[in-house]
Coordinates of C-alpha atoms in Angstrom, one line a residue:
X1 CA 0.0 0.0 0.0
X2 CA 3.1 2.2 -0.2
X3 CA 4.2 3.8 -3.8
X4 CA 8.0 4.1 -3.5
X5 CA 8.6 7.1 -6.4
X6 CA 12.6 6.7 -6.2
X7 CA 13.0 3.2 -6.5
X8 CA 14.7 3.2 -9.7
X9 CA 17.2 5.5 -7.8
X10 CA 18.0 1.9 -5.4
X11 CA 20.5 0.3 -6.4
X12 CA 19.2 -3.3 -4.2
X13 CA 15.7 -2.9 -3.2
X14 CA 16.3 -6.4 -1.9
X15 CA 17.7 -4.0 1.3
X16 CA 15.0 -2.1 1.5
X17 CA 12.7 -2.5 4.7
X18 CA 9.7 -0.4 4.8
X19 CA 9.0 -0.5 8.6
X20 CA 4.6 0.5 8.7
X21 CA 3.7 0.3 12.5
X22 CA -0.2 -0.4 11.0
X23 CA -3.1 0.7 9.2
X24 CA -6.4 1.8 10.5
X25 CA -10.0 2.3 9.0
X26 CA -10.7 5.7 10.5
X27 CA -14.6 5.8 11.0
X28 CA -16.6 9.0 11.4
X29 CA -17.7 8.2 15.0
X30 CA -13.8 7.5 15.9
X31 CA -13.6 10.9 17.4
X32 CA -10.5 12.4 15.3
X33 CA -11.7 15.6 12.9
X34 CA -11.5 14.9 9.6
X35 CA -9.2 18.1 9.4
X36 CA -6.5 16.5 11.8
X37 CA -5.5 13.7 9.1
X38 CA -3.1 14.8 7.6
X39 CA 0.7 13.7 6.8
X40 CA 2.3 16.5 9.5
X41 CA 0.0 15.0 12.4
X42 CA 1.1 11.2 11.7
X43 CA -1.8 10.4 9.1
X44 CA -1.1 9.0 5.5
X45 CA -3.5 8.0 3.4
X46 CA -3.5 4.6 2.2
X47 CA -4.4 3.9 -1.4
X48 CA -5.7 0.7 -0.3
X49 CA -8.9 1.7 0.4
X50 CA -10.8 5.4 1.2
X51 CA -10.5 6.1 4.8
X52 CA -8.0 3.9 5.5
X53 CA -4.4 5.5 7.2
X54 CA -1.2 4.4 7.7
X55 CA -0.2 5.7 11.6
X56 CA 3.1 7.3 12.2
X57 CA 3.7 6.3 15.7
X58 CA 6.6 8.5 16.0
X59 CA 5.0 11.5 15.1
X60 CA 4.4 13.7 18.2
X61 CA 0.9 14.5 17.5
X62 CA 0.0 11.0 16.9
X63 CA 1.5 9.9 19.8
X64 CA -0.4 12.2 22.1
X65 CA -3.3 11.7 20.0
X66 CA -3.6 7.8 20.1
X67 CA -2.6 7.6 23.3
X68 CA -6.0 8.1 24.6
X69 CA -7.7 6.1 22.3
X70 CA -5.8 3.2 23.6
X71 CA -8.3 0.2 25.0
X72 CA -7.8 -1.3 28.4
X73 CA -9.5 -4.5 26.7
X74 CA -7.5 -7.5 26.2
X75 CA -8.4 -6.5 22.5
X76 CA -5.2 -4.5 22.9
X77 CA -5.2 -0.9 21.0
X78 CA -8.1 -0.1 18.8
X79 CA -9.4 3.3 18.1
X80 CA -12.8 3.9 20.1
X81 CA -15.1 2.3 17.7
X82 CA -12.8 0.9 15.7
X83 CA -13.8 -1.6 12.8
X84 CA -15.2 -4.6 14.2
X85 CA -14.2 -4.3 17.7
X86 CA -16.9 -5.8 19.0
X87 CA -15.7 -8.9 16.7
X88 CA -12.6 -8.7 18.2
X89 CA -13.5 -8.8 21.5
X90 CA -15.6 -11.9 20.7
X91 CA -15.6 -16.0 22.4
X92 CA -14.5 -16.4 19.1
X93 CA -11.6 -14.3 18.9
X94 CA -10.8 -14.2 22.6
X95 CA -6.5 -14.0 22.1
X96 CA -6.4 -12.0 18.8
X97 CA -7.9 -8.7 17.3
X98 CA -8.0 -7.2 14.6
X99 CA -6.5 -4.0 13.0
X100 CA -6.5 -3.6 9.0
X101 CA -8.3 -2.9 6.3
X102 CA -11.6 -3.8 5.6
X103 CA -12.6 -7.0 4.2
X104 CA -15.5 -9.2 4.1
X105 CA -15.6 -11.3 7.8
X106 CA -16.5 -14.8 8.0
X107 CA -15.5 -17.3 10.1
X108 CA -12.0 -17.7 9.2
X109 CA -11.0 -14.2 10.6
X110 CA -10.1 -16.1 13.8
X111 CA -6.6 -17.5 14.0
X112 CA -6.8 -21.6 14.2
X113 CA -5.7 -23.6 16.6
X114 CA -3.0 -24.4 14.1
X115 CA -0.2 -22.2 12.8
X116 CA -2.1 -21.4 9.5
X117 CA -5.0 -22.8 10.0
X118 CA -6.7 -19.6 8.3
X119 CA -5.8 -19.2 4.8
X120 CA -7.3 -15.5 5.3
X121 CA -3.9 -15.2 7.8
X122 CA -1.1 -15.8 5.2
X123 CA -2.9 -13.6 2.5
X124 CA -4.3 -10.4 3.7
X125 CA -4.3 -9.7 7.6
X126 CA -2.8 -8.3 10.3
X127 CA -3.8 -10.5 13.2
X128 CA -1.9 -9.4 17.0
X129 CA -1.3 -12.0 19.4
X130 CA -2.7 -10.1 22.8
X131 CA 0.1 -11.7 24.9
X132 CA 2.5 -9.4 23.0
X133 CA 0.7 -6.2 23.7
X134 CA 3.7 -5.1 25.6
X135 CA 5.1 -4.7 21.3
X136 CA 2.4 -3.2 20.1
X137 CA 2.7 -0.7 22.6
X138 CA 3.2 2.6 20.4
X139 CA 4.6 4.5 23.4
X140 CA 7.6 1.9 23.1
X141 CA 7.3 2.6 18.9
X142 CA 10.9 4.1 19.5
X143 CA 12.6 0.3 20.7
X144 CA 10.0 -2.1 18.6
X145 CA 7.8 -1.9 15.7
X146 CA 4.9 -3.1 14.4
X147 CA 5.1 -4.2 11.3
X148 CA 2.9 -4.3 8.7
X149 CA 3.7 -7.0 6.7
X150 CA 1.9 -9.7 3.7
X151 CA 1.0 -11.6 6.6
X152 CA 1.9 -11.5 10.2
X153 CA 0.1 -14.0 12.2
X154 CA 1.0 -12.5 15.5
X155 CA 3.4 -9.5 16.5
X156 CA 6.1 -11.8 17.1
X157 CA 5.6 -13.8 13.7
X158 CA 6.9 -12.6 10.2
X159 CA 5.8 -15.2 7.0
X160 CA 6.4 -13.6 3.4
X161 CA 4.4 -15.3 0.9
X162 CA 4.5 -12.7 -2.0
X163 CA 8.3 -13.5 -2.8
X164 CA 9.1 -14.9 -6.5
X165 CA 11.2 -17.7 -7.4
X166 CA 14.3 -15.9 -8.5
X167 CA 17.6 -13.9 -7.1
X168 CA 15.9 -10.7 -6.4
X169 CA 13.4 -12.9 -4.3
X170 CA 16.1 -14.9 -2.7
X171 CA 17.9 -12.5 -1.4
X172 CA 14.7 -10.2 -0.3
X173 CA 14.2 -13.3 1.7
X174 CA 17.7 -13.3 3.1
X175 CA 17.6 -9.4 4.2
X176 CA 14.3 -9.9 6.1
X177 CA 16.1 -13.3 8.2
X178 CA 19.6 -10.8 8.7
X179 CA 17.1 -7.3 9.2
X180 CA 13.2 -8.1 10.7
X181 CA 14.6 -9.7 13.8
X182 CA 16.7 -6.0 14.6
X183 CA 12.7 -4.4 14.7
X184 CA 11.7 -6.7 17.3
X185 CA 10.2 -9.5 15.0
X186 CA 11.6 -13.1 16.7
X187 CA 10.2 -15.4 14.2
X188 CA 11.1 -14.6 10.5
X189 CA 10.6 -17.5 7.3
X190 CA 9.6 -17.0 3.8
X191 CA 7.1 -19.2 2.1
X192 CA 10.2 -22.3 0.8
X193 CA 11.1 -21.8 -2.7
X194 CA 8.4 -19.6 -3.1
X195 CA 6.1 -22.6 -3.2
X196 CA 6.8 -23.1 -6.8
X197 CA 7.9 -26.7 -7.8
X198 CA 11.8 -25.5 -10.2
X199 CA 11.3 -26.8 -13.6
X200 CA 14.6 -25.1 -14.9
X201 CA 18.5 -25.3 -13.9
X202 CA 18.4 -21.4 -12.6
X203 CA 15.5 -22.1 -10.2
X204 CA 16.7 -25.2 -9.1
X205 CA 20.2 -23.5 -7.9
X206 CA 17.9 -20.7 -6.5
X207 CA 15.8 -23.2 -4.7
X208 CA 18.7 -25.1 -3.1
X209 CA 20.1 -21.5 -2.0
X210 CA 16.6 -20.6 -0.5
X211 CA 16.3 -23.8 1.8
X212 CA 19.6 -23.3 2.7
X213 CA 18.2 -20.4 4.6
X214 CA 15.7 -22.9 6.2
X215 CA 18.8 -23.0 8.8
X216 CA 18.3 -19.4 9.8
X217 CA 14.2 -20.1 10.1
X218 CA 12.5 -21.4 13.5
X219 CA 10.1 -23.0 11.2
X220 CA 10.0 -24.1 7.6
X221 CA 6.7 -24.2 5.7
X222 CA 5.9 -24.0 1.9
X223 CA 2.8 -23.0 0.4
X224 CA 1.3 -22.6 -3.0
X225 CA -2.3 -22.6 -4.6
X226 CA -0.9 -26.4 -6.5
X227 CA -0.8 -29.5 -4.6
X228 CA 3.1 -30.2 -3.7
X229 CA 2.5 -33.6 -1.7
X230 CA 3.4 -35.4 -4.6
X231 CA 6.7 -33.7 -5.8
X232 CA 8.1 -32.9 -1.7
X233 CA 7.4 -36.6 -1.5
X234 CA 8.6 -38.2 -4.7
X235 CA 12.5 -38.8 -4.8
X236 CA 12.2 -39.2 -8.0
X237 CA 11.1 -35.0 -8.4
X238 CA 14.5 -33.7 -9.6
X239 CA 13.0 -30.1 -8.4
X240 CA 13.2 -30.4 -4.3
X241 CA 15.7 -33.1 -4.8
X242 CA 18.4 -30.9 -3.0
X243 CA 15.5 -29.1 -1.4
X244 CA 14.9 -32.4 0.7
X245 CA 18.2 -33.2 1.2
X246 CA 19.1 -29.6 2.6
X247 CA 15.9 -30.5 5.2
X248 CA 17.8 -33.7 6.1
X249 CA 21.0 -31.5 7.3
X250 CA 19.2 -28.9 9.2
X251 CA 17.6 -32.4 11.0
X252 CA 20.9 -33.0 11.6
X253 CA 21.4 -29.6 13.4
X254 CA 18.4 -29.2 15.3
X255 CA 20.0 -29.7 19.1
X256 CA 22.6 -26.6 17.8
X257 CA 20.5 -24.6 16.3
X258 CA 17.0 -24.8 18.6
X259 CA 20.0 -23.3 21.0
X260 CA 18.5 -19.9 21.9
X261 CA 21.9 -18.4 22.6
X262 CA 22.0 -19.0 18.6
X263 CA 22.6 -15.7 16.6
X264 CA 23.2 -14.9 13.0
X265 CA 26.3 -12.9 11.0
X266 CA 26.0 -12.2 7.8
X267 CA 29.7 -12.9 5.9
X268 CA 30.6 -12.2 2.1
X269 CA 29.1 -14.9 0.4
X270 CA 28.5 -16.9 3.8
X271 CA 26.5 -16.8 7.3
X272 CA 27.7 -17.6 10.8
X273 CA 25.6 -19.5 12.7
X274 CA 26.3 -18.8 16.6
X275 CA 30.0 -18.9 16.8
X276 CA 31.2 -22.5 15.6
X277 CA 29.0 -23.2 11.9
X278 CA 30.0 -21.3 9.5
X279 CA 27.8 -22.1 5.8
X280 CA 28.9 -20.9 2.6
X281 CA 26.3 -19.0 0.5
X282 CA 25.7 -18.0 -3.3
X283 CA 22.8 -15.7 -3.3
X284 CA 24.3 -14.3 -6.6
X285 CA 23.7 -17.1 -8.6
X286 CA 27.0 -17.5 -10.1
X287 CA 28.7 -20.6 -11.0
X288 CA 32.5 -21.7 -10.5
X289 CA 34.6 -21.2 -7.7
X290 CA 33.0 -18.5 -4.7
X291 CA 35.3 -15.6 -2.7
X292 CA 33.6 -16.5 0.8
X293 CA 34.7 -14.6 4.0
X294 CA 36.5 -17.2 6.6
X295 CA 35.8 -16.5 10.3
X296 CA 38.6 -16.2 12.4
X297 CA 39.8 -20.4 13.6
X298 CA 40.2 -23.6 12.0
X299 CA 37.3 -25.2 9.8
X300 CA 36.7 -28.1 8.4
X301 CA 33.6 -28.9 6.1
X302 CA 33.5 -33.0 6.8
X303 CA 33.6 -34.9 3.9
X304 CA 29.5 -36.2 3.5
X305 CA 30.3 -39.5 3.0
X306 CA 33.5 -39.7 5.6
X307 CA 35.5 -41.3 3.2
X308 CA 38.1 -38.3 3.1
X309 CA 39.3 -35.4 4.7
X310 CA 36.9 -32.7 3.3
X311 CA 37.5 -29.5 2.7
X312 CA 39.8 -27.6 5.6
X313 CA 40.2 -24.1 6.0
X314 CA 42.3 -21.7 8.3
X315 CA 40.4 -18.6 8.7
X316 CA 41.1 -14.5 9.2
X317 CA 38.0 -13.2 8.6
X318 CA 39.2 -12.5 4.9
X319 CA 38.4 -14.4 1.4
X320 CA 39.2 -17.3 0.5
X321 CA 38.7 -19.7 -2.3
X322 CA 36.2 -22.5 -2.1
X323 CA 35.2 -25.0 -4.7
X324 CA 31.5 -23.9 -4.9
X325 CA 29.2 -26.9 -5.1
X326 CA 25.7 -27.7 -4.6
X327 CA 25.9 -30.0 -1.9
X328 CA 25.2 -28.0 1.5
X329 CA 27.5 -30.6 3.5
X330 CA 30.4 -28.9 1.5
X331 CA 29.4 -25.5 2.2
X332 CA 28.8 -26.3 6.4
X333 CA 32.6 -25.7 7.9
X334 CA 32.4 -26.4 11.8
X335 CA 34.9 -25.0 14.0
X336 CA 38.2 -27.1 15.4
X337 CA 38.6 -28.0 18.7
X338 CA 34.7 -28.3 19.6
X339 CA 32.0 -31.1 19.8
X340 CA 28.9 -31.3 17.7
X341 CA 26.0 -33.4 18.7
X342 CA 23.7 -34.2 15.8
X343 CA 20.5 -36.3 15.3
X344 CA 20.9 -39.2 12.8
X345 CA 19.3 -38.1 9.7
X346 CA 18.2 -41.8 9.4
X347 CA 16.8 -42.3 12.7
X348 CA 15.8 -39.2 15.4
X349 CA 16.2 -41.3 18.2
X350 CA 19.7 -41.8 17.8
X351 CA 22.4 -39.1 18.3
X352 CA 26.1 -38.6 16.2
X353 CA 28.3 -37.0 18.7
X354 CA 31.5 -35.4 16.2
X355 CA 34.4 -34.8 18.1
X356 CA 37.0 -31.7 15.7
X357 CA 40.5 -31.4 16.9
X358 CA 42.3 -28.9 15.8
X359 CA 44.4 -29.7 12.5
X360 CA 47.3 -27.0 13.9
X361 CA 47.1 -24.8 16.7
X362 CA 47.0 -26.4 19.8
X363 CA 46.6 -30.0 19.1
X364 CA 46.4 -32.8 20.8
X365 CA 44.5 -30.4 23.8
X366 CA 41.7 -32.0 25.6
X367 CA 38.4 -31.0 24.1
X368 CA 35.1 -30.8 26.9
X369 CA 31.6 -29.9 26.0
X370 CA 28.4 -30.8 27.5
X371 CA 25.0 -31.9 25.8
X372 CA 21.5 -30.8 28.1
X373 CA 17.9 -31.7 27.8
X374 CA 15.8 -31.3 29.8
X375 CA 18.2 -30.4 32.5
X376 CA 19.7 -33.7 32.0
X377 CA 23.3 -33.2 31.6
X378 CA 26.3 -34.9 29.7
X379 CA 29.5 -34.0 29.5
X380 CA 31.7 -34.9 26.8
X381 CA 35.5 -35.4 27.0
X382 CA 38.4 -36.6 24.5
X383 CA 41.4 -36.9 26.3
X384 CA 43.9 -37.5 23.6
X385 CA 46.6 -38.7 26.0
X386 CA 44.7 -41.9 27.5
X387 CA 43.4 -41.9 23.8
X388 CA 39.8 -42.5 25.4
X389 CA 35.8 -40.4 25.2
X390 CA 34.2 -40.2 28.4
X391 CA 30.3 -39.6 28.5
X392 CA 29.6 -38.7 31.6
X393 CA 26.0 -38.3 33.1
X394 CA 24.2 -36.0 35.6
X395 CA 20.4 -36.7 35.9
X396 CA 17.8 -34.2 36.0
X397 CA 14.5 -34.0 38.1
X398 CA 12.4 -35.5 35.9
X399 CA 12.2 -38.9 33.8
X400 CA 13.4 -38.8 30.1
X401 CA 13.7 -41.9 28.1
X402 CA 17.2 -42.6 27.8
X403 CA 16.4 -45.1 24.8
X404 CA 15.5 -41.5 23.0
X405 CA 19.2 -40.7 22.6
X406 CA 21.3 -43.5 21.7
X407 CA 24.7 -42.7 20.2
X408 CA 24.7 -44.3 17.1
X409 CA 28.3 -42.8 15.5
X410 CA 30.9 -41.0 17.2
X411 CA 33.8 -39.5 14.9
X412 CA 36.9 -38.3 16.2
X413 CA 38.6 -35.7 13.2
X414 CA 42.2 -35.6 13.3
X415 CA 43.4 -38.3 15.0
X416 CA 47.3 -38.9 15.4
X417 CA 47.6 -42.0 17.3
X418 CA 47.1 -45.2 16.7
X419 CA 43.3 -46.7 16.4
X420 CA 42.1 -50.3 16.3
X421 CA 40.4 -51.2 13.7
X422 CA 37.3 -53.8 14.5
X423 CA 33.6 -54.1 13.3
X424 CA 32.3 -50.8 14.0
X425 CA 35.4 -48.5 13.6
X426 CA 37.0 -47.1 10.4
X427 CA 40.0 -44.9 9.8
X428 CA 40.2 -42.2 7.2
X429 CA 44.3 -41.5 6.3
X430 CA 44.1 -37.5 5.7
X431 CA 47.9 -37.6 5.5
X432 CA 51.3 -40.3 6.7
X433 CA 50.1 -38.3 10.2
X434 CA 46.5 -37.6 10.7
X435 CA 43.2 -39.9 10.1
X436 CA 40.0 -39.5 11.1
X437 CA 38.3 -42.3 13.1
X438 CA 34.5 -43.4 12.7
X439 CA 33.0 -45.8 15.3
X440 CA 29.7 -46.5 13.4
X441 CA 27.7 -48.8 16.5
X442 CA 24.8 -49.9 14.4
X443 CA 27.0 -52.2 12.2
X444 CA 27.1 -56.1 13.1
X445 CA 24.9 -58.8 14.5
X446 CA 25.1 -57.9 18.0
X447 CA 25.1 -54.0 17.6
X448 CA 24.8 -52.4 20.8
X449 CA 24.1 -48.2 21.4
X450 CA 25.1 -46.6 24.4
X451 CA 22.9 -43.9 25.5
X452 CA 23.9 -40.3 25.6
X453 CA 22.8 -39.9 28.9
X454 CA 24.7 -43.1 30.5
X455 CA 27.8 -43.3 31.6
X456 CA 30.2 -45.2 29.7
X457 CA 33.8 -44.7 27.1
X458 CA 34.8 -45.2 24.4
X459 CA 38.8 -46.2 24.0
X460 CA 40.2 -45.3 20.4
X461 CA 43.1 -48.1 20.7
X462 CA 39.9 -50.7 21.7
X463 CA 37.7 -52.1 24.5
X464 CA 35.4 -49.2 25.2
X465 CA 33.1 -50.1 28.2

């Protein structure tokens, strides 16, 4: 509902957030003079439909103004007879109101149960959650915004739907992940691959790019007027082949990433994740090597099918070459000298705990980290010296089935010792020097998986109790 007259002048519109705290229907019994809506008070007119205004909330006059419209309701702020407040203050709509345009009301103008229950939701309105009144506060307007998006099912709840298949889409999505969560928006995802199924080779590489930002999204969901069962769930659908795969690895990453001590960097050509997964990025769609920007450390992007070393990098937060490929476990580098734990992509009750030294710098240290759910606590040790993994378990207050988090695979990178080789471990040579060893505990007749939360070790020379 907003003309931007320079936009030929942007070089990236991609960049551009318009940041619209709401709009409002303003009735004649609403108690504002018809005189006092104008621009220099706070009041633009919408072109969206007569009578309808877009409210500066940091506009003085419009602060002092709305102010004492606000409603003590748990409708949250409406103007004084506001459209359909008494709608919004329904049984029906008990947790959420209402405050847009005008449109024709029917029974879907209530949220669902179910995140996008209400097809009404994703398309047109601007529904609040009550329980964040606190951000729709426009006396806080100066610290958090209200957004006014394509659909915002709740304050705290950004989903873009209007996004098209191609790099100017892509990369709108990406600045709204990196830029909506800085205006106070915790929850930010774009409709996957714009809900379109790729048919050619420049919307495939789009599409793999796009669900790589999956990893940045608290939720993934895709969307489209078609029917997409079939070609999500048909292998054979060379379209969201990579799509699907790219699903499988952020699987993988869900105990790092659900971490909500998580944050985002952006990087040229890639994106840290927290501090110790860095993923390469193309959102230019060019082919050939990439010029991404290394974090600071040691990284090593594991070979997928730990047959090799993969690809290892020694970072100073400057470019560096990398073989660009669409295959997102070559483009995920995870920092040396730390432990990841990861859910088996094949089976989410068992766990792969992946234990990085470091290739250089201080190698051969003892490496500690601890794994927690629940408040149910294991720490994690390699102590290279006694060339043995200790799991060691602190029990929380309540029950968890233990049976939930068997370790199915632990891999040590970079190991320099010796390692015996039995039924369930295999040794990678990197060089005369360094291997990396794989103890893969679902192989064999009498395959037996340790719990994560047990105590127990594992001895790299053999004999782990």
């Amino acid at each position: 509902s907003l003309v931007v007259e320079n936009r030929e002048e942007i070089s990236d519109y991609s960049n551009v957030i318009i940041t619209i705290n709401t709009r409002q229907l303003i009735t004649a019994d609403s108690g504002i003079a018809e005189q006092e809506l104008t621009p220099e008070n706070g009041f633009y007119s919408s072109i969206s439909g007569a009578n309808t205004y877009i409210l500066d909330f940091d506009n003085s006059y419009m602060k002092s103004k709305f102010d004492s419209y606000l409603s003590n309701t748990d409708a949250g702020f409406l103007l004084s007879g506001g459209n359909k407040l008494d709608l919004a203050e329904s049984e029906d709509c008990t947790k959420y109101f209402y405050c847009s345009d005008a449109i024709s009301y029917g029974a879907d103008i209530c949220l669902g149960a179910d995140f996008g229950q209400s097809t009404k939701v994703f398309e047109r309105n601007n529904f609040y959650d009550v329980s964040k009144r606190g951000v729709l506060n426009p006396q806080n307007g100066a610290q958090k915004l209200v957004i006014d998006t394509i659909a915002s099912p709740g304050s705290g709840l950004f989903y873009r739907t209007d996004l098209e298949l191609t790099v100017d889409g892509l990369k709108t999505c990406y600045h709204n992940l990196f830029n909506l969560p800085r205006l106070g928006i915790g929850a930010v995802t774009c409709n996957m691959c714009a809900g379109v199924v790729p048919s050619t080779d420049s919307e495939k590489s789009i599409c793999f790019t796009w669900s790589q930002l999956s990893l940045l999204m608290p939720y993934v969901i895709i969307s489209s007027a078609n029917d997409l069962t079939g070609a999500l769930g048909n292998n054979q659908n060379v379209g969201f082949s990579k799509l699907r795969d790219n699903m499988d690895v952020r699987k993988q990453l869900f105990y790092y990433l659900s971490n909500p001590a998580i944050s985002t960097h952006a990087k040229n050509n890639g994106i840290l994740l927290g501090e110790n997964v860095f993923m390469v990025v193309n959102l230019e769609g060019s082919t050939g090597d990439l010029e991404a920007e290394i974090p600071s450390g040691q990284w090593l992007a594991p070979d997928p099918l730990m047959q090799s070393e993969g690809t290892y990098k020694k970072g100073d937060d400057t470019l560096q070459t990398i073989s660009y490929e669409e295959n997102l476990g070559k483009l995920l580098f995870y920092r040396l000298g730390e432990i990841f734990v990861l859910r088996d992509k094949d089976d989410e009750n068992h766990l792969e705990v992946h234990i990085m030294q470091t290739k250089e710098d201080n190698f051969g240290d003892i490496i500690s980290s601890t794994f927690t759910v629940d408040n149910h606590v294991t720490t994690i040790k390699l102590e290279p010296s006694n060339a043995e993994v200790t799991f060691t378990y602190t029990a929380g207050g309540s029950a968890i089935d233990t049976n939930r988090f068997e370790v199915s695979k632990l891999v040590i990178y970079y190991w320099s010792g010796s390692a015996e080789i039995s039924t369930s471990a295999q040794k990678y040579d990197i060089d005369q020097n360094l291997s990396h060893v794989v103890f893969d505990y679902t192989v064999g007749n009498n395959a037996v998986l340790n719990s994560i939360f047990a105590n127990w070790t594992e001895r790299v020379t053999g004999g782990g109790s």
